[in-house]
Coordinates of N, CA and C in Angstrom, one line a residue:
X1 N 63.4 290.3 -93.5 CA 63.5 289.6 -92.2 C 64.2 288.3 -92.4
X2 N 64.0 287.9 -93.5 CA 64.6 286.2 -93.3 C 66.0 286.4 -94.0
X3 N 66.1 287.3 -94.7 CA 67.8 287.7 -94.7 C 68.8 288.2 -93.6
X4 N 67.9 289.0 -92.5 CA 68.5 289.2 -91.2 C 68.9 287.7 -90.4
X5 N 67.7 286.6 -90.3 CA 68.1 285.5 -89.4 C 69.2 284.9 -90.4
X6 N 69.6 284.9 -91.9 CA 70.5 284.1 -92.4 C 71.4 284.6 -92.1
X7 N 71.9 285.8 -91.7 CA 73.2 286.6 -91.8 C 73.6 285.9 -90.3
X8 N 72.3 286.2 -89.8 CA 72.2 285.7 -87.9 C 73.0 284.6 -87.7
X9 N 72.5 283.5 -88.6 CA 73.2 281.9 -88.3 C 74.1 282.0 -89.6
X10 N 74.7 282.6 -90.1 CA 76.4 282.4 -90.7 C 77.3 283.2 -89.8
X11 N 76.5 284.1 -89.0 CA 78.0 284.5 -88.3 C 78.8 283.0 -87.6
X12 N 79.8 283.1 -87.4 CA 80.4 281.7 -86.9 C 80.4 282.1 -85.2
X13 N 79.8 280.8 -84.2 CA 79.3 281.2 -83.4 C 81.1 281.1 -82.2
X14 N 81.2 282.0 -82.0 CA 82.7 282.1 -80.9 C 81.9 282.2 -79.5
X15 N 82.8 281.2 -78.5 CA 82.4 281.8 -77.2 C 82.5 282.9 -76.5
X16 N 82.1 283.6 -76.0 CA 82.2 285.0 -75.8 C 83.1 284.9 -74.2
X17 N 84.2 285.9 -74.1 CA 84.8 285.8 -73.0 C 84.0 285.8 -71.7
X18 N 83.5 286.3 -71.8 CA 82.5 287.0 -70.7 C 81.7 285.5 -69.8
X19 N 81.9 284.7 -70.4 CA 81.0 283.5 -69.9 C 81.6 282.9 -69.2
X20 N 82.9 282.4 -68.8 CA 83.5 281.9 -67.8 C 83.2 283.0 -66.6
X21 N 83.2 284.3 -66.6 CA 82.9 285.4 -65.6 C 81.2 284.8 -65.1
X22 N 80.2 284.9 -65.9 CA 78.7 284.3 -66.1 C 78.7 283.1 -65.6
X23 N 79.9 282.2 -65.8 CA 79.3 280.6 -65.1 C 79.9 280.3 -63.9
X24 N 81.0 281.4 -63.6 CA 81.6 281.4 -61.9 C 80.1 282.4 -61.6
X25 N 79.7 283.1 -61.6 CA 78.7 283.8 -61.2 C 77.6 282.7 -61.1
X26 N 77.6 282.0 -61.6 CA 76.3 281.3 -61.8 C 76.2 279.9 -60.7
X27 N 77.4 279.4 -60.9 CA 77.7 278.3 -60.0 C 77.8 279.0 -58.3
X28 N 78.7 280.0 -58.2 CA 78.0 281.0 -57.1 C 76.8 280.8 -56.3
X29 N 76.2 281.5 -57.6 CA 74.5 281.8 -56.9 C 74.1 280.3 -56.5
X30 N 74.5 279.4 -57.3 CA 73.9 278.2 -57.6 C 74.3 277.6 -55.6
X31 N 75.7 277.5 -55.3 CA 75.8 277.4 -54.2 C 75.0 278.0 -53.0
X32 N 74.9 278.8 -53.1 CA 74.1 280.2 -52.5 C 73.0 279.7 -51.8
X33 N 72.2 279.3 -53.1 CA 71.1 278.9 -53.1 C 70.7 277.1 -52.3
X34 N 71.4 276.4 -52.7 CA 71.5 275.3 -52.1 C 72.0 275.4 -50.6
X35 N 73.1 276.0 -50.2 CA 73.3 276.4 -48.6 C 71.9 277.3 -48.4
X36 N 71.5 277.6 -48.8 CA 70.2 278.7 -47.9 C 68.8 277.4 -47.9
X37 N 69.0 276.8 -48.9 CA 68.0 275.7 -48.6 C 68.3 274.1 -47.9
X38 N 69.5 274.4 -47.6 CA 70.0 273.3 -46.5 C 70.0 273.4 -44.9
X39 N 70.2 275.1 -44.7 CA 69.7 275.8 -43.7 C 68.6 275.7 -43.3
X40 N 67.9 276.3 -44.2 CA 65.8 276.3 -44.0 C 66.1 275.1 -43.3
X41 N 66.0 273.8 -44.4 CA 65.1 272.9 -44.2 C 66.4 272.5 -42.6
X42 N 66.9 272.5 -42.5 CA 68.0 272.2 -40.9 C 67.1 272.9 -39.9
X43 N 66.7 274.3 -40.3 CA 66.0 274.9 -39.3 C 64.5 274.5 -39.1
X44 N 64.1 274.3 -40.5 CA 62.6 273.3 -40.3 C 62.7 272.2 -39.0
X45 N 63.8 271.6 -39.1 CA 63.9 270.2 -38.8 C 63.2 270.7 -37.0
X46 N 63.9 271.2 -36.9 CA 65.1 272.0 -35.3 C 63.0 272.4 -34.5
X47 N 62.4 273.0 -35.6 CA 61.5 273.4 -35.2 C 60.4 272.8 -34.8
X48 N 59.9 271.5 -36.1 CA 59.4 270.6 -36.0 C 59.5 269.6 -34.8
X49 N 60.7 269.4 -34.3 CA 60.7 268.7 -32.8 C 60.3 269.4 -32.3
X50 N 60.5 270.6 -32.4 CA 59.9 271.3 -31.0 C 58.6 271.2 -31.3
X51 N 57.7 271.4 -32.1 CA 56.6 271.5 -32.3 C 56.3 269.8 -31.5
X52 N 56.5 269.2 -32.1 CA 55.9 267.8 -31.9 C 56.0 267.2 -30.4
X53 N 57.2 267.9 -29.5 CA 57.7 267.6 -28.2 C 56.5 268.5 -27.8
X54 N 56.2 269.4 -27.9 CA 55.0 270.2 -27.5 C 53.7 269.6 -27.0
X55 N 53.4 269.0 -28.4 CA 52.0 268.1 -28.8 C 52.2 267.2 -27.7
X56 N 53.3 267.2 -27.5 CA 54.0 265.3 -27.0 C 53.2 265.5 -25.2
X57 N 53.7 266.8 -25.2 CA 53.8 267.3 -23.7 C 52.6 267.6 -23.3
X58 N 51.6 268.3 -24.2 CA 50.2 268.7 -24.3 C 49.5 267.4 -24.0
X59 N 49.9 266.3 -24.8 CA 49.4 265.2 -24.4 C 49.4 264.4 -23.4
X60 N 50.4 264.1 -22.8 CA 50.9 263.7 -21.8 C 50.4 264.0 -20.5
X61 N 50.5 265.8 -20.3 CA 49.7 266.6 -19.1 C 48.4 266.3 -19.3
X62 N 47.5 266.6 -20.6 CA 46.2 266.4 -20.6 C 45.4 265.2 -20.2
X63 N 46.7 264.2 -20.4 CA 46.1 262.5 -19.7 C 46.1 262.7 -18.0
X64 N 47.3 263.4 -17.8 CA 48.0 263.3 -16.4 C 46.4 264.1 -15.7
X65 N 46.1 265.5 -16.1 CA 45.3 266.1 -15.1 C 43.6 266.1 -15.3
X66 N 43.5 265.1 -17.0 CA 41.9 265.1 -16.6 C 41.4 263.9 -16.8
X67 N 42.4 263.0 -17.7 CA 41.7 261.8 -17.2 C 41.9 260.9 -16.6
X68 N 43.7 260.5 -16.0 CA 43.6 259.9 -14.7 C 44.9 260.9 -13.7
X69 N 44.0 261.7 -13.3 CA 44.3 262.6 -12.2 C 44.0 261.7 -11.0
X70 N 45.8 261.9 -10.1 CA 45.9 261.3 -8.9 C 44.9 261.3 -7.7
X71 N 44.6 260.3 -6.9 CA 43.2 260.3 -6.5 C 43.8 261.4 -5.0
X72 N 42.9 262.5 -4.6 CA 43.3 263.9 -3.6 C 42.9 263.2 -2.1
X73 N 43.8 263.4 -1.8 CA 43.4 263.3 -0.1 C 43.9 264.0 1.0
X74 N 43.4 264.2 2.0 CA 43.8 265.4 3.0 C 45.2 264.6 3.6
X75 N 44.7 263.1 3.7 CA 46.5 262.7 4.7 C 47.6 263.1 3.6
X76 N 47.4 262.4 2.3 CA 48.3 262.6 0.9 C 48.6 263.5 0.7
X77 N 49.3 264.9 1.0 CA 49.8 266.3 0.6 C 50.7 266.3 -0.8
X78 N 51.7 265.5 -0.8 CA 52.2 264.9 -2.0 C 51.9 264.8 -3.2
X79 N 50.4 263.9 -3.2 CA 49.9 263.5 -4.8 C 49.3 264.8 -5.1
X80 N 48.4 266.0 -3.9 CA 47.9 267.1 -4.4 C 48.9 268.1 -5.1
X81 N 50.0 268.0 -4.2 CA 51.3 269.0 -5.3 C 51.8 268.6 -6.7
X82 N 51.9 267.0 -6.8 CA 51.7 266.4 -7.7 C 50.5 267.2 -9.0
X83 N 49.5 266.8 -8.8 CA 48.4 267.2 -9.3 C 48.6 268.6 -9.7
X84 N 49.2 269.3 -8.8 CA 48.7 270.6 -9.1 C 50.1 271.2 -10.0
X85 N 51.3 270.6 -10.5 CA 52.2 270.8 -11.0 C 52.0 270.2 -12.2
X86 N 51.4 269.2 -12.1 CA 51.0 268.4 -13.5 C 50.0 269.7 -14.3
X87 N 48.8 270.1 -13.7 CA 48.3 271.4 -14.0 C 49.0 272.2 -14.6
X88 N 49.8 273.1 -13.9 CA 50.6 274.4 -14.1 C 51.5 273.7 -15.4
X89 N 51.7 272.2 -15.4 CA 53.0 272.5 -16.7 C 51.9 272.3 -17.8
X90 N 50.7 272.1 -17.7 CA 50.1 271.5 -18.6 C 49.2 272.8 -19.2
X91 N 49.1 274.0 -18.3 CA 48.7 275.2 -19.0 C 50.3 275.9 -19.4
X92 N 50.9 275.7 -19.0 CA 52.4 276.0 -19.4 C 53.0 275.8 -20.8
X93 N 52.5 274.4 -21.2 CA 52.9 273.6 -23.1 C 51.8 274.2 -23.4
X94 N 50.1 275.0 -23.3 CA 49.3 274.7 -23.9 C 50.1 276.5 -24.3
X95 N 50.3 277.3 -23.3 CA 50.7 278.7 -23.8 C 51.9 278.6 -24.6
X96 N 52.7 277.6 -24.3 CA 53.8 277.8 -25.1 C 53.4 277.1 -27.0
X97 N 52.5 276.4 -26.8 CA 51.8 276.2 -28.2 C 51.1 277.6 -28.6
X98 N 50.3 278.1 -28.2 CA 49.5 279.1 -28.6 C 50.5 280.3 -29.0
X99 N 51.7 280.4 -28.1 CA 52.8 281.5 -28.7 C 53.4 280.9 -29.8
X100 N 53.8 279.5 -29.7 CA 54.3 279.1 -31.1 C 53.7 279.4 -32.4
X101 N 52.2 279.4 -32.1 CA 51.4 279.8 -33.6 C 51.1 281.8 -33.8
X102 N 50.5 282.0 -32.7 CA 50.1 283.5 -32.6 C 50.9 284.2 -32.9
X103 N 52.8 283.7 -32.8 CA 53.7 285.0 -32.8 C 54.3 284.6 -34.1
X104 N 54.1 284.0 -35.2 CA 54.2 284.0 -36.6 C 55.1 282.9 -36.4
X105 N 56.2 281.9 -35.3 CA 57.0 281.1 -35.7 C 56.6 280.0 -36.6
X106 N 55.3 279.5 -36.5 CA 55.2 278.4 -37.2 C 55.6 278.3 -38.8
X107 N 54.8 279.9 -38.7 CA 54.7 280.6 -40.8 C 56.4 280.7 -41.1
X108 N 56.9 281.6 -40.0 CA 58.3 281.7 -40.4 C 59.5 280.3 -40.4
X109 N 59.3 280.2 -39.3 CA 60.3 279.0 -39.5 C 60.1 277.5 -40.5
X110 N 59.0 277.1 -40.6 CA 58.2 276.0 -40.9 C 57.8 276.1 -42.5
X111 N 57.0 277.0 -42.6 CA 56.3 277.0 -43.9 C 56.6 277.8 -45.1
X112 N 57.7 278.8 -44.5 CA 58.9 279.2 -45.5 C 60.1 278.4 -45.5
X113 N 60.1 277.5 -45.2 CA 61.3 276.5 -45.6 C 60.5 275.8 -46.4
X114 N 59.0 275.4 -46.9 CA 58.4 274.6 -47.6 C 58.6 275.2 -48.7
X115 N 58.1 276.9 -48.6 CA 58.2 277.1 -50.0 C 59.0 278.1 -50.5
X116 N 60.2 277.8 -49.9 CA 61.9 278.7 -50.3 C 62.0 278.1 -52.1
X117 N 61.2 276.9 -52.2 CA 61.9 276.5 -53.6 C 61.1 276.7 -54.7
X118 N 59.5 276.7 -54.5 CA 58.9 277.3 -55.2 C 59.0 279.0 -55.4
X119 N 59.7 279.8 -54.5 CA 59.4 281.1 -54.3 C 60.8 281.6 -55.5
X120 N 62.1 280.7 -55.0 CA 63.3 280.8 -55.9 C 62.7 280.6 -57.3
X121 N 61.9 279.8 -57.9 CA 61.5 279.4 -59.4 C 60.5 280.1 -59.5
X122 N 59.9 281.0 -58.7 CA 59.1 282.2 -59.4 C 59.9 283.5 -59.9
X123 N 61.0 283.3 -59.1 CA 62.0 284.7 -59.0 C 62.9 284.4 -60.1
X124 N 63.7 283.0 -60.5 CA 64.2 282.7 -61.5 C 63.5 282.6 -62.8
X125 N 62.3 282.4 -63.1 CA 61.8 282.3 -64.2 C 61.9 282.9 -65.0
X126 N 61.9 284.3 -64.8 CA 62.4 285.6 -65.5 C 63.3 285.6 -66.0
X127 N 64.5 284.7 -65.6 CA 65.8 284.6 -66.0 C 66.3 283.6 -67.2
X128 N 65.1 282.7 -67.1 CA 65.2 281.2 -67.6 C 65.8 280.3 -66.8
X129 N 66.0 280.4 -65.5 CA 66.2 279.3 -64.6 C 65.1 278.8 -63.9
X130 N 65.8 277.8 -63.3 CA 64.8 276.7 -62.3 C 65.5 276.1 -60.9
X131 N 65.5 276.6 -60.3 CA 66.4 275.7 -59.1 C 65.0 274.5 -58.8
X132 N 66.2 273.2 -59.0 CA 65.4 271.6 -58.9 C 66.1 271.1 -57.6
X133 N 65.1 270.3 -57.2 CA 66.0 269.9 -55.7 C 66.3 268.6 -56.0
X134 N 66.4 267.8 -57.2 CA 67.0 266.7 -57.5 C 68.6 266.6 -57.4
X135 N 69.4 266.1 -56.8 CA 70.7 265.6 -56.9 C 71.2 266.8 -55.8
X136 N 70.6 267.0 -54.8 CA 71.0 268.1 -53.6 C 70.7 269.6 -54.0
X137 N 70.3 269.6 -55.2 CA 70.1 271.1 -55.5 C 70.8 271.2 -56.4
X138 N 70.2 272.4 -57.4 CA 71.0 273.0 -58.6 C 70.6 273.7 -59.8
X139 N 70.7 274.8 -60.2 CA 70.0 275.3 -61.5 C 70.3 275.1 -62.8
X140 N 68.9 274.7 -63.2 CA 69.2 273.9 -64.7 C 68.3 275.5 -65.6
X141 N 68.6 274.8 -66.8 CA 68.1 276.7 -67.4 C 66.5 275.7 -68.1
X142 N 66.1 276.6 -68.5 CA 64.6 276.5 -69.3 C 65.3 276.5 -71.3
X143 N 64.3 275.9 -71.7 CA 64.6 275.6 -73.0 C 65.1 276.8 -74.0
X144 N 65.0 278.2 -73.5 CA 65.3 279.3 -73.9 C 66.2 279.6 -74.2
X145 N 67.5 279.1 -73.4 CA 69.0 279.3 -73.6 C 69.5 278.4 -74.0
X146 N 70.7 279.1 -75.2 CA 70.8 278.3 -75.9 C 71.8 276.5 -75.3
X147 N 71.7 275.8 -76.4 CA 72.2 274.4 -75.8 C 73.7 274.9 -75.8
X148 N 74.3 275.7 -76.2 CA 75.7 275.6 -76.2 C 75.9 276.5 -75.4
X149 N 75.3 277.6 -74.4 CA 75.7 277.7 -73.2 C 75.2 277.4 -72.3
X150 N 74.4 276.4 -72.0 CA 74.1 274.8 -71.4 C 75.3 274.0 -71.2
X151 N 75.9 274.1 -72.4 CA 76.7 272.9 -72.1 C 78.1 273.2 -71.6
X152 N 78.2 274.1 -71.6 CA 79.5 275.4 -70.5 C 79.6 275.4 -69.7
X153 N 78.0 275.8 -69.1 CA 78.1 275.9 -67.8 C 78.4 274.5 -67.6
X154 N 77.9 273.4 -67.5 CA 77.9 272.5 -67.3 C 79.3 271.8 -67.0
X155 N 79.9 272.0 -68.1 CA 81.4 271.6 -68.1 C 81.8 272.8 -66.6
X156 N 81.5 273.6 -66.8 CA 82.3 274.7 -65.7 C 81.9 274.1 -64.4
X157 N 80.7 274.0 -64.1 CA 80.3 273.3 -63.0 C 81.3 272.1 -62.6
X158 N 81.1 271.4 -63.6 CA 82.1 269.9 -63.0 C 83.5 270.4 -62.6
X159 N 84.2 271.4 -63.2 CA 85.5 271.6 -63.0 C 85.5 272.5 -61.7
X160 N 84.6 272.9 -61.8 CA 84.5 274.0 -60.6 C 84.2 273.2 -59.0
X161 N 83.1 272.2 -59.0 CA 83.8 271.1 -57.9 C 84.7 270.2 -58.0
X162 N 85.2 269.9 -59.0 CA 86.5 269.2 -59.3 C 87.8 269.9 -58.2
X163 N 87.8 271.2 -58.6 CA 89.2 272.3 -58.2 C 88.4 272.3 -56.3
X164 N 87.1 272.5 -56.5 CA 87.1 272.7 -54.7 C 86.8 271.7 -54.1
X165 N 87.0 270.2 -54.9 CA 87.1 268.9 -53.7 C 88.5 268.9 -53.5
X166 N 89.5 269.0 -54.6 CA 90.8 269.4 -54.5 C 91.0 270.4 -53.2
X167 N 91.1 272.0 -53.2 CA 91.3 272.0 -52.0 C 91.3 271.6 -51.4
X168 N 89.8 271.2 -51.1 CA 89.0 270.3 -49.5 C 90.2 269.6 -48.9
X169 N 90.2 268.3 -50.2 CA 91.3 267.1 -49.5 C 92.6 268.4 -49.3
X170 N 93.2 269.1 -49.9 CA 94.6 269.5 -49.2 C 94.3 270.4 -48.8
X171 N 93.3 270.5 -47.6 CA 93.1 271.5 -46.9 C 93.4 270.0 -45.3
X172 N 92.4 269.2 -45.7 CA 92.2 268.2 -45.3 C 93.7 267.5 -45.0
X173 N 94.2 267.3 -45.7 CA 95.4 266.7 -45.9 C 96.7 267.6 -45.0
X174 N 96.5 269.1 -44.9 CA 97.9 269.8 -44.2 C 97.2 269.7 -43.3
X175 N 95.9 270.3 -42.8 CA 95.3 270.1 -41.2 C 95.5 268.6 -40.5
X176 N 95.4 267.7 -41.0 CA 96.0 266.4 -40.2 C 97.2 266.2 -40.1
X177 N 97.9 266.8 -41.0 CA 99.9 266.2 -41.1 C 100.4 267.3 -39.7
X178 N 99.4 267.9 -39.5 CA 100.2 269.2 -38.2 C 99.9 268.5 -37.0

């Protein structure tokens, strides 16, 4: 056995072609994954107002029709239609809340955008990754793989936004000169 691992570490270690194919593949997914969690949480956002405009509105009608509800009078026909539209919108936000939770939006939109990033590092772990949301997102590997193709990707990553902020600006750069 310990003459297998010695033979193991004198091979002399060459990069294997195949890894530049592996770290475009990897910076990929890597993108992938940060646009799907820039989305979520965009669509969290989008949702959350609405939720909160809701509450906002729930509140507002619930002051308007029970605790200082316009005082009714037979000359006044006005303040009674008043009143009674203050009602109708106020059972109106209370269904449109109850459908917001009953019809699964809150789980869907809301609480899977919470845990898109724990669900990714359950699914990566197997792999020896980790998607971290430090520095806008990005997968760093687990202590398993080795430090020298750690340090590849790594270099590949940098060059790999290096080459596509390049386009950007002369994409940037012919779209204005026209």
């Amino acid at each position: 056995m310990n003459a297998e691992n010695n033979i193991k570490d004198a091979r002399p270690r060459t990069p294997n072609k195949n890894n530049t194919a592996t770290y475009r593949d990897l910076v990929i997914f890597e993108e992938r994954l940060r646009g799907n969690r820039t989305r979520l949480l965009k669509r969290k956002r989008k949702y959350e107002t609405l939720l909160v405009s809701l509450f906002a509105s729930l509140a507002y009608f619930f002051y308007a029709v029970f605790i200082d509800p316009s005082k009714v009078s037979v000359i006044n026909r006005s303040v009674f239609m008043f009143h009674l539209l203050n009602t109708i919108t106020l059972l109106s936000v209370a269904g449109g809340l109850v459908f917001f939770y009953r019809s699964g939006m809150y789980s869907e939109k809301i609480v899977f955008a919470q845990k898109f990033v724990p669900h990714c590092n359950i699914a990566l772990s197997s792999f020896n990754l980790q998607f971290n949301t430090e520095q806008g997102g990005g997968l760093s590997f687990l202590t398993k793989i080795p430090k020298q193709f750690q340090d590849g990707f790594e270099s590949y990553r940098k060059q790999y936004h290096a080459r596509k902020k390049a386009r950007q600006a002369k994409l940037k750069k012919s779209s204005s000169a026209q």
